Amino acid sequence: MSGEKIIFPKGRQIVLGVTGGIAAYKACDLLRRLQDAGFLIRVIPTQSSLNFVGRATWEALSGQPALSTVWENPAEVSHLAAADNADLIVIAPATADTIAKLTQGRADDLLTTTVLASSAPVLIVPAMHPNMWLNSATVQNIELLRSRGFIVMEPEVGRLSGKDFGVGRFPESSKIVAQVLEISKTELLLEGKKVLVTAGGTREEIDPVRFIGNKSSGRQGLAIAYQALRSGAEVTVIAGHTDPFELEGARVIKVNTALEMMSAVENEFINSDALVMAAAVADARPVSTSTTKIKKADLESIELTTNPDILSRVALSKRVNQVIVGFAAETLDDLIKAGGEKLIGKKADLLYVNDVSGGAIFGQDQTSGALIGLGIETVNFDGVSKHEVAKSIVAHMAKKLEKVNG
Ligand code: CTP
């Protein structure tokens, strides 16, 4: 395990893209109103927008760096470019030029790169001169963006900069916030659901200094707990040994051994809608734990016994309206086949089969594997972030829950 502290951003996140129009100053108020609505805002101003509102204003208001290009802070940018943490991207104001760039899938600054790299919904709030808004190029660009799933607000009619009047005005902040709340509501896939997640590895004590354990860092399980929280679920984490972490909003029960984890899972499962068994449970434990340090000459004679299979045991008590997601760690060539056997054998509804060849994924933020389940199309992941896998698991789990709850 890497041992590094796992930091989860607090609150729901919005990337606010500000592009170069006079309405950029109105985005300052929008930022404040979005904060009032409980969102954490990260501003990405385009270079030309900085002619209207400077970087210092955005950084002071948001309390976060406001970068414009991918070259300003490459380490920070690569993290942001993955845009893992954005629940929503809002581009306000969006100029005709930025809209045109988005239709082409350009990525020549940080904002367009982030949009292209993110799977979050994008809300576009255009503001421009009526002639530009009504120009057939813009009209077609907007149609194209809408057909690709972008949400585009209609600009308002009214006074524009200078003496002009017409369609193209930036809407009131309250209208944009209302739209943001509407979009984020549809993202709350697990609202009202109770999700139980196990994470990390168990340790089976041999004596006061030794234990049987494994390399699990808990990162995958914790990423699932985080994504479930972001999807509106009430989340309980049963954590074995993990890298240090803080996960605001989740109830955390710490356990040490497989038997402790089993009793915690059995207690909690009854009151849960879904269980994600991401923990790496040690398969065996010493028959007895010595209270004194065992001499090395005697280590060979330690007698082991296998631990109960927690997943299989709780699956026996599963109600029809509950969903269980299992995991499998495999080094085999035929991952899907091996995973399929565990899915059926352990009676899970879904199973993420991890490719752990060479121990490569432990303590890392990246993973490779496949999500399988009866009645779902297998989803393959190759070197993606654990959050991406977590989002997919949460989405599939939500669908299953919807199905079994009618
Ligand atoms: N699991 C469990 N209890 C155990 C061992 C594993 O609940 N005693 C769960 C894990 O949390 C995971 C799934 O079973 O969701 C598969 O774990 P894995 O280690 O891949 O498989 P094992 O059943 O331990 O089989 P093997 O090690 O022989 O591959």
Short mmCIF file of C-alpha atoms and ligand atoms in Angstrom, two decimals:
data_model
loop_
_atom_site.label_atom_id
_atom_site.label_comp_id
_atom_site.label_asym_id
_atom_site.label_seq_id
_atom_site.Cartn_x
_atom_site.Cartn_y
_atom_site.Cartn_z
CA MET A 1 0.00 0.00 0.00
CA SER A 2 1.19 3.50 -0.74
CA GLY A 3 0.34 4.79 2.74
CA GLU A 4 -0.59 8.20 1.37
CA LYS A 5 -3.69 9.83 2.88
CA ILE A 6 -6.78 9.48 0.69
CA ILE A 7 -8.45 12.86 0.30
CA PHE A 8 -12.03 13.07 -0.91
CA PRO A 9 -13.29 16.52 -1.87
CA LYS A 10 -15.95 17.77 0.51
CA GLY A 11 -19.34 18.61 -0.98
CA ARG A 12 -20.59 18.46 -4.52
CA GLN A 13 -18.26 19.97 -7.04
CA ILE A 14 -18.89 22.28 -9.94
CA VAL A 15 -16.32 23.32 -12.49
CA LEU A 16 -17.32 26.84 -13.51
CA GLY A 17 -15.90 27.70 -16.93
CA VAL A 18 -15.88 31.43 -17.58
CA THR A 19 -15.28 32.56 -21.16
CA GLY A 20 -14.48 35.96 -22.64
CA GLY A 21 -17.69 37.97 -22.72
CA ILE A 22 -18.77 41.07 -20.82
CA ALA A 23 -21.16 38.91 -18.77
CA ALA A 24 -18.08 37.36 -17.13
CA TYR A 25 -18.55 39.82 -14.25
CA LYS A 26 -22.02 38.35 -13.61
CA ALA A 27 -20.41 34.94 -13.11
CA CYS A 28 -18.96 36.29 -9.83
CA ASP A 29 -22.47 36.51 -8.42
CA LEU A 30 -23.35 33.13 -9.92
CA LEU A 31 -20.33 31.61 -8.16
CA ARG A 32 -21.54 33.00 -4.81
CA ARG A 33 -25.10 31.75 -5.33
CA LEU A 34 -23.82 28.28 -6.24
CA GLN A 35 -21.73 28.27 -3.07
CA ASP A 36 -24.86 29.28 -1.13
CA ALA A 37 -26.56 26.23 -2.64
CA GLY A 38 -23.81 24.07 -1.10
CA PHE A 39 -21.52 23.51 -4.08
CA LEU A 40 -17.76 23.67 -4.07
CA ILE A 41 -16.64 25.70 -7.08
CA ARG A 42 -13.51 25.42 -9.14
CA VAL A 43 -13.20 28.19 -11.73
CA ILE A 44 -11.51 27.67 -15.08
CA PRO A 45 -11.39 31.06 -16.82
CA THR A 46 -10.33 31.22 -20.45
CA GLN A 47 -7.38 33.48 -21.20
CA SER A 48 -9.57 36.09 -22.91
CA SER A 49 -12.09 36.17 -20.04
CA LEU A 50 -9.28 37.42 -17.80
CA ASN A 51 -9.62 40.77 -19.65
CA PHE A 52 -12.99 41.14 -17.93
CA VAL A 53 -12.41 39.50 -14.53
CA GLY A 54 -8.92 38.71 -13.24
CA ARG A 55 -7.64 35.46 -11.82
CA ALA A 56 -7.24 36.96 -8.33
CA THR A 57 -11.01 37.55 -8.14
CA TRP A 58 -11.79 33.93 -9.03
CA GLU A 59 -9.22 32.53 -6.63
CA ALA A 60 -10.42 34.77 -3.78
CA LEU A 61 -14.08 33.92 -4.36
CA SER A 62 -13.63 30.18 -4.88
CA GLY A 63 -10.73 29.63 -2.49
CA GLN A 64 -9.14 27.42 -5.13
CA PRO A 65 -6.58 27.92 -7.92
CA ALA A 66 -8.12 29.25 -11.13
CA LEU A 67 -5.95 27.98 -13.96
CA SER A 68 -6.52 28.71 -17.65
CA THR A 69 -4.00 26.62 -19.51
CA VAL A 70 -2.57 23.17 -19.17
CA TRP A 71 0.91 24.61 -18.72
CA GLU A 72 0.46 26.62 -15.53
CA ASN A 73 0.68 23.70 -13.12
CA PRO A 74 1.04 20.39 -14.95
CA ALA A 75 0.77 18.19 -11.84
CA GLU A 76 -2.45 19.85 -10.75
CA VAL A 77 -3.82 19.91 -14.28
CA SER A 78 -3.45 16.22 -15.02
CA HIS A 79 -5.61 15.58 -11.97
CA LEU A 80 -8.16 18.12 -13.05
CA ALA A 81 -8.14 17.07 -16.69
CA ALA A 82 -9.45 13.69 -15.64
CA ALA A 83 -12.21 15.79 -14.07
CA ASP A 84 -13.00 12.91 -11.78
CA ASN A 85 -14.40 15.12 -9.11
CA ALA A 86 -16.72 17.35 -11.09
CA ASP A 87 -20.40 16.58 -10.58
CA LEU A 88 -21.24 19.18 -13.15
CA ILE A 89 -19.49 21.58 -15.51
CA VAL A 90 -21.17 24.96 -15.96
CA ILE A 91 -19.87 27.26 -18.70
CA ALA A 92 -21.21 30.71 -17.90
CA PRO A 93 -20.99 32.90 -19.84
CA ALA A 94 -20.32 30.77 -22.92
CA THR A 95 -19.18 32.77 -25.94
CA ALA A 96 -19.92 31.83 -29.55
CA ASP A 97 -16.24 31.00 -29.94
CA THR A 98 -16.15 28.53 -27.02
CA ILE A 99 -19.40 26.97 -28.23
CA ALA A 100 -17.83 26.50 -31.68
CA LYS A 101 -14.74 24.93 -30.12
CA LEU A 102 -16.83 22.48 -28.10
CA THR A 103 -18.64 21.29 -31.24
CA GLN A 104 -15.27 20.41 -32.74
CA GLY A 105 -14.03 18.61 -29.64
CA ARG A 106 -11.07 21.01 -29.46
CA ALA A 107 -8.83 20.89 -26.39
CA ASP A 108 -6.52 23.88 -26.68
CA ASP A 109 -7.00 25.27 -23.20
CA LEU A 110 -7.81 23.92 -19.77
CA LEU A 111 -11.57 24.44 -20.03
CA THR A 112 -12.04 22.61 -23.32
CA THR A 113 -9.62 19.88 -22.20
CA THR A 114 -11.62 19.38 -19.01
CA VAL A 115 -14.94 19.20 -20.88
CA LEU A 116 -13.51 16.63 -23.25
CA ALA A 117 -12.01 14.52 -20.45
CA SER A 118 -15.00 14.58 -18.12
CA SER A 119 -18.06 12.37 -18.04
CA ALA A 120 -19.96 14.95 -15.96
CA PRO A 121 -22.99 16.70 -17.45
CA VAL A 122 -22.23 20.09 -19.02
CA LEU A 123 -24.54 23.11 -18.69
CA ILE A 124 -23.88 25.89 -21.18
CA VAL A 125 -25.14 29.40 -20.49
CA PRO A 126 -24.60 31.40 -23.68
CA ALA A 127 -24.38 35.19 -23.60
CA MET A 128 -23.56 37.20 -26.71
CA HIS A 129 -24.77 39.82 -29.18
CA PRO A 130 -28.12 38.87 -30.83
CA ASN A 131 -26.53 38.75 -34.29
CA MET A 132 -23.98 36.22 -33.09
CA TRP A 133 -26.61 34.13 -31.25
CA LEU A 134 -28.92 34.10 -34.28
CA ASN A 135 -26.13 33.46 -36.78
CA SER A 136 -26.75 30.14 -38.51
CA ALA A 137 -23.27 28.94 -37.48
CA THR A 138 -24.13 29.37 -33.78
CA VAL A 139 -27.65 27.99 -34.28
CA GLN A 140 -26.21 24.83 -35.83
CA ASN A 141 -23.49 24.55 -33.19
CA ILE A 142 -26.05 24.73 -30.39
CA GLU A 143 -28.18 22.06 -32.09
CA LEU A 144 -25.15 19.82 -32.40
CA LEU A 145 -24.17 20.28 -28.74
CA ARG A 146 -27.73 19.52 -27.60
CA SER A 147 -27.77 16.38 -29.73
CA ARG A 148 -24.61 15.28 -27.89
CA GLY A 149 -26.25 15.69 -24.50
CA PHE A 150 -25.00 19.17 -23.54
CA ILE A 151 -27.67 21.17 -21.71
CA VAL A 152 -27.92 24.65 -23.21
CA MET A 153 -29.90 27.43 -21.52
CA GLU A 154 -31.71 29.94 -23.69
CA PRO A 155 -30.29 33.44 -23.31
CA GLU A 156 -32.74 36.14 -22.26
CA VAL A 157 -34.10 39.06 -24.23
CA GLY A 158 -33.20 42.50 -22.93
CA ARG A 159 -30.60 45.22 -22.81
CA LEU A 160 -27.13 44.16 -23.81
CA SER A 161 -23.84 45.96 -23.45
CA GLY A 162 -23.84 49.40 -25.07
CA LYS A 163 -27.16 50.45 -26.61
CA ASP A 164 -28.09 47.08 -28.06
CA PHE A 165 -31.28 45.26 -27.20
CA GLY A 166 -32.31 41.74 -28.12
CA VAL A 167 -31.75 38.05 -27.39
CA GLY A 168 -28.39 37.16 -25.89
CA ARG A 169 -28.53 38.39 -22.30
CA PHE A 170 -27.01 36.35 -19.50
CA PRO A 171 -29.85 34.98 -17.30
CA GLU A 172 -30.26 35.91 -13.63
CA SER A 173 -28.08 33.84 -11.28
CA SER A 174 -31.21 32.42 -9.60
CA LYS A 175 -32.38 30.89 -12.89
CA ILE A 176 -29.01 29.28 -13.51
CA VAL A 177 -28.86 27.92 -9.95
CA ALA A 178 -32.38 26.47 -10.38
CA GLN A 179 -31.22 24.72 -13.57
CA VAL A 180 -28.10 23.40 -11.79
CA LEU A 181 -30.23 22.01 -8.96
CA GLU A 182 -32.55 20.35 -11.47
CA ILE A 183 -29.61 18.65 -13.22
CA SER A 184 -27.92 17.55 -10.02
CA LYS A 185 -31.21 16.05 -8.81
CA THR A 186 -31.26 13.67 -11.75
CA GLU A 187 -27.73 12.61 -10.81
CA LEU A 188 -28.83 11.45 -7.35
CA LEU A 189 -29.17 7.84 -8.46
CA LEU A 190 -29.11 6.44 -4.93
CA GLU A 191 -31.19 9.01 -3.10
CA GLY A 192 -32.94 7.43 -0.10
CA LYS A 193 -30.89 4.23 -0.35
CA LYS A 194 -28.66 2.78 2.35
CA VAL A 195 -25.41 1.43 1.01
CA LEU A 196 -22.97 -0.69 3.01
CA VAL A 197 -19.40 -0.87 1.70
CA THR A 198 -16.53 -2.95 3.05
CA ALA A 199 -13.04 -1.72 2.25
CA GLY A 200 -9.43 -2.59 2.98
CA GLY A 201 -7.83 -5.76 4.23
CA THR A 202 -8.40 -7.74 7.39
CA ARG A 203 -5.53 -8.71 9.67
CA GLU A 204 -5.45 -12.01 11.47
CA GLU A 205 -3.29 -11.77 14.57
CA ILE A 206 -0.63 -14.43 15.06
CA ASP A 207 0.91 -12.90 18.15
CA PRO A 208 1.44 -9.34 19.51
CA VAL A 209 3.74 -8.42 16.60
CA ARG A 210 2.73 -10.55 13.63
CA PHE A 211 -0.37 -10.95 11.52
CA ILE A 212 -1.64 -12.50 8.30
CA GLY A 213 -2.72 -9.69 6.00
CA ASN A 214 -2.77 -8.53 2.40
CA LYS A 215 -1.80 -5.57 0.23
CA SER A 216 -5.24 -3.93 0.05
CA SER A 217 -5.18 -0.14 0.54
CA GLY A 218 -8.98 0.22 0.57
CA ARG A 219 -8.86 2.76 -2.27
CA GLN A 220 -11.40 1.00 -4.50
CA GLY A 221 -13.94 0.41 -1.73
CA LEU A 222 -13.58 3.96 -0.46
CA ALA A 223 -14.00 5.35 -3.97
CA ILE A 224 -17.29 3.42 -4.21
CA ALA A 225 -18.41 4.75 -0.83
CA TYR A 226 -17.55 8.28 -2.01
CA GLN A 227 -19.42 7.91 -5.31
CA ALA A 228 -22.42 6.41 -3.49
CA LEU A 229 -22.43 9.44 -1.16
CA ARG A 230 -22.29 11.76 -4.13
CA SER A 231 -25.24 9.88 -5.59
CA GLY A 232 -27.32 10.69 -2.52
CA ALA A 233 -27.00 7.40 -0.60
CA GLU A 234 -26.67 7.03 3.15
CA VAL A 235 -23.33 5.24 3.38
CA THR A 236 -21.78 3.01 6.02
CA VAL A 237 -18.20 1.88 5.51
CA ILE A 238 -16.86 -1.16 7.32
CA ALA A 239 -13.15 -0.51 7.06
CA GLY A 240 -10.44 -3.04 7.67
CA HIS A 241 -6.85 -1.83 7.28
CA THR A 242 -6.67 0.92 4.70
CA ASP A 243 -4.52 3.88 3.80
CA PRO A 244 -5.52 6.78 6.09
CA PHE A 245 -8.64 8.56 4.84
CA GLU A 246 -11.34 11.09 5.66
CA LEU A 247 -14.74 10.57 4.12
CA GLU A 248 -17.13 13.27 5.24
CA GLY A 249 -20.74 12.14 5.36
CA ALA A 250 -20.10 8.41 5.76
CA ARG A 251 -20.50 6.39 8.95
CA VAL A 252 -17.30 4.42 9.43
CA ILE A 253 -17.01 1.22 11.46
CA LYS A 254 -13.42 0.07 11.93
CA VAL A 255 -12.64 -3.60 12.20
CA ASN A 256 -9.47 -5.62 12.45
CA THR A 257 -10.13 -9.29 11.70
CA ALA A 258 -12.33 -11.22 9.27
CA LEU A 259 -14.56 -12.39 12.12
CA GLU A 260 -15.05 -8.79 13.29
CA MET A 261 -15.85 -7.77 9.73
CA MET A 262 -18.34 -10.61 9.42
CA SER A 263 -20.25 -9.66 12.53
CA ALA A 264 -20.31 -5.97 11.50
CA VAL A 265 -21.56 -6.87 8.01
CA GLU A 266 -24.24 -9.18 9.38
CA ASN A 267 -25.45 -6.49 11.80
CA GLU A 268 -25.57 -3.78 9.14
CA PHE A 269 -26.78 -5.71 6.11
CA ILE A 270 -30.32 -6.15 7.47
CA ASN A 271 -30.81 -2.38 7.36
CA SER A 272 -29.10 -1.82 4.00
CA ASP A 273 -30.42 -1.74 0.46
CA ALA A 274 -27.09 -2.72 -1.04
CA LEU A 275 -23.81 -4.27 0.05
CA VAL A 276 -20.53 -3.79 -1.80
CA MET A 277 -18.01 -6.35 -0.60
CA ALA A 278 -14.83 -4.64 -1.77
CA ALA A 279 -12.76 -5.70 1.24
CA ALA A 280 -9.88 -8.10 0.88
CA VAL A 281 -10.80 -10.58 3.57
CA ALA A 282 -7.88 -12.75 4.72
CA ASP A 283 -8.72 -16.29 3.75
CA ALA A 284 -7.13 -17.89 6.79
CA ARG A 285 -6.37 -17.13 10.44
CA PRO A 286 -4.33 -18.83 13.14
CA VAL A 287 -6.40 -21.30 15.15
CA SER A 288 -5.31 -19.36 18.21
CA THR A 289 -3.60 -16.03 18.77
CA SER A 290 -0.60 -16.18 21.08
CA THR A 291 -0.49 -13.50 23.75
CA THR A 292 3.31 -13.71 23.78
CA LYS A 293 5.68 -13.35 20.85
CA ILE A 294 6.20 -16.71 19.18
CA LYS A 295 9.84 -17.73 18.76
CA LYS A 296 10.86 -18.00 15.12
CA ALA A 297 11.71 -21.66 15.49
CA ASP A 298 8.05 -22.29 16.37
CA LEU A 299 6.53 -20.29 13.51
CA GLU A 300 6.37 -23.31 11.22
CA SER A 301 4.02 -25.06 13.56
CA ILE A 302 1.36 -22.32 13.54
CA GLU A 303 -1.91 -24.00 12.76
CA LEU A 304 -4.26 -22.14 10.41
CA THR A 305 -7.97 -22.40 9.80
CA THR A 306 -9.98 -20.84 6.97
CA ASN A 307 -12.17 -17.81 7.58
CA PRO A 308 -15.87 -17.95 6.76
CA ASP A 309 -16.81 -16.43 3.40
CA ILE A 310 -18.67 -13.28 4.48
CA LEU A 311 -20.15 -12.60 1.06
CA SER A 312 -21.56 -16.11 0.62
CA ARG A 313 -22.97 -16.09 4.13
CA VAL A 314 -24.84 -12.79 3.88
CA ALA A 315 -26.05 -13.67 0.37
CA LEU A 316 -28.06 -16.48 1.99
CA SER A 317 -30.05 -13.93 4.01
CA LYS A 318 -30.51 -11.48 1.13
CA ARG A 319 -34.04 -10.17 0.59
CA VAL A 320 -35.32 -9.86 -3.00
CA ASN A 321 -35.15 -6.07 -2.79
CA GLN A 322 -31.48 -6.02 -1.77
CA VAL A 323 -28.47 -5.96 -4.10
CA ILE A 324 -25.01 -7.41 -3.47
CA VAL A 325 -21.88 -6.44 -5.36
CA GLY A 326 -18.91 -8.76 -4.98
CA PHE A 327 -15.30 -8.44 -5.97
CA ALA A 328 -12.77 -10.93 -7.24
CA ALA A 329 -9.02 -10.60 -7.34
CA GLU A 330 -7.60 -12.73 -10.13
CA THR A 331 -4.29 -13.22 -11.84
CA LEU A 332 -5.71 -15.63 -14.41
CA ASP A 333 -5.82 -15.08 -18.17
CA ASP A 334 -9.52 -15.66 -18.31
CA LEU A 335 -10.71 -13.00 -15.89
CA ILE A 336 -14.32 -13.03 -16.99
CA LYS A 337 -14.67 -16.78 -16.62
CA ALA A 338 -13.07 -16.75 -13.15
CA GLY A 339 -15.22 -13.78 -12.14
CA GLY A 340 -18.35 -15.45 -13.50
CA GLU A 341 -17.71 -18.50 -11.34
CA LYS A 342 -17.40 -16.31 -8.21
CA LEU A 343 -20.50 -14.29 -9.19
CA ILE A 344 -22.60 -17.46 -9.38
CA GLY A 345 -20.85 -19.31 -6.55
CA LYS A 346 -21.22 -16.43 -4.10
CA LYS A 347 -24.72 -15.44 -5.34
CA ALA A 348 -23.79 -11.80 -5.98
CA ASP A 349 -25.85 -9.63 -8.33
CA LEU A 350 -22.82 -7.84 -9.77
CA LEU A 351 -19.12 -8.53 -9.50
CA TYR A 352 -16.06 -6.49 -10.32
CA VAL A 353 -13.20 -8.76 -11.27
CA ASN A 354 -9.85 -7.13 -10.68
CA ASP A 355 -6.83 -8.03 -12.69
CA VAL A 356 -4.21 -8.20 -9.92
CA SER A 357 -1.44 -9.70 -12.05
CA GLY A 358 1.90 -8.68 -10.59
CA GLY A 359 0.16 -6.97 -7.65
CA ALA A 360 0.05 -3.91 -9.89
CA ILE A 361 -3.12 -2.24 -8.65
CA PHE A 362 -2.55 -2.25 -4.89
CA GLY A 363 -2.30 1.22 -3.38
CA GLN A 364 -2.65 2.76 -6.86
CA ASP A 365 -5.34 5.07 -8.17
CA GLN A 366 -5.58 3.12 -11.43
CA THR A 367 -7.14 -0.28 -12.03
CA SER A 368 -7.95 -2.78 -14.78
CA GLY A 369 -10.72 -5.34 -14.74
CA ALA A 370 -14.33 -5.95 -15.70
CA LEU A 371 -17.77 -5.46 -14.20
CA ILE A 372 -20.01 -8.45 -14.81
CA GLY A 373 -23.49 -9.49 -13.77
CA LEU A 374 -26.49 -11.46 -14.91
CA GLY A 375 -28.46 -9.42 -17.40
CA ILE A 376 -25.84 -6.70 -17.87
CA GLU A 377 -23.38 -6.17 -20.65
CA THR A 378 -19.82 -6.70 -19.37
CA VAL A 379 -17.97 -3.40 -18.89
CA ASN A 380 -14.21 -3.63 -19.40
CA PHE A 381 -11.77 -1.23 -17.74
CA ASP A 382 -8.18 -0.88 -18.82
CA GLY A 383 -5.91 1.34 -16.72
CA VAL A 384 -8.69 3.68 -15.56
CA SER A 385 -9.09 5.55 -12.27
CA LYS A 386 -10.73 3.68 -9.39
CA HIS A 387 -13.33 6.47 -9.33
CA GLU A 388 -14.36 5.63 -12.88
CA VAL A 389 -14.93 2.00 -11.88
CA ALA A 390 -16.75 3.23 -8.76
CA LYS A 391 -19.08 5.42 -10.82
CA SER A 392 -19.93 2.52 -13.09
CA ILE A 393 -20.57 0.20 -10.13
CA VAL A 394 -22.81 2.81 -8.49
CA ALA A 395 -24.77 3.34 -11.72
CA HIS A 396 -25.28 -0.41 -12.26
CA MET A 397 -26.15 -0.94 -8.60
CA ALA A 398 -28.75 1.86 -8.80
CA LYS A 399 -30.31 0.22 -11.87
CA LYS A 400 -30.49 -3.17 -10.16
CA LEU A 401 -32.03 -1.58 -7.06
CA GLU A 402 -34.63 0.13 -9.20
CA LYS A 403 -35.46 -3.17 -10.86
CA VAL A 404 -35.79 -5.22 -7.66
CA ASN A 405 -37.78 -2.49 -5.94
CA GLY A 406 -40.26 -2.28 -8.82
N1 CTP B 1 -14.81 -12.55 0.50
C1 CTP B 1 -15.54 -12.68 1.66
N2 CTP B 1 -15.07 -13.44 2.69
C2 CTP B 1 -13.92 -14.11 2.57
C3 CTP B 1 -13.16 -13.99 1.38
C4 CTP B 1 -13.63 -13.20 0.36
O1 CTP B 1 -16.61 -12.07 1.78
N3 CTP B 1 -13.50 -14.85 3.58
C5 CTP B 1 -15.35 -11.72 -0.59
C6 CTP B 1 -14.47 -10.57 -1.01
O2 CTP B 1 -14.79 -9.39 -0.29
C7 CTP B 1 -14.82 -10.42 -2.47
C8 CTP B 1 -15.13 -11.85 -2.90
O3 CTP B 1 -15.44 -12.54 -1.72
O4 CTP B 1 -15.99 -9.66 -2.65
C9 CTP B 1 -14.03 -12.57 -3.64
O5 CTP B 1 -12.81 -12.49 -2.99
P1 CTP B 1 -11.50 -13.19 -3.59
O6 CTP B 1 -10.38 -12.95 -2.65
O7 CTP B 1 -11.33 -12.84 -5.02
O8 CTP B 1 -11.89 -14.70 -3.62
P2 CTP B 1 -11.87 -15.83 -2.59
O9 CTP B 1 -13.30 -16.20 -2.34
O10 CTP B 1 -11.07 -15.48 -1.39
O11 CTP B 1 -11.21 -17.01 -3.43
P3 CTP B 1 -9.69 -17.24 -3.87
O12 CTP B 1 -8.82 -16.43 -2.94
O13 CTP B 1 -9.53 -18.71 -3.70
O14 CTP B 1 -9.60 -16.80 -5.29
#
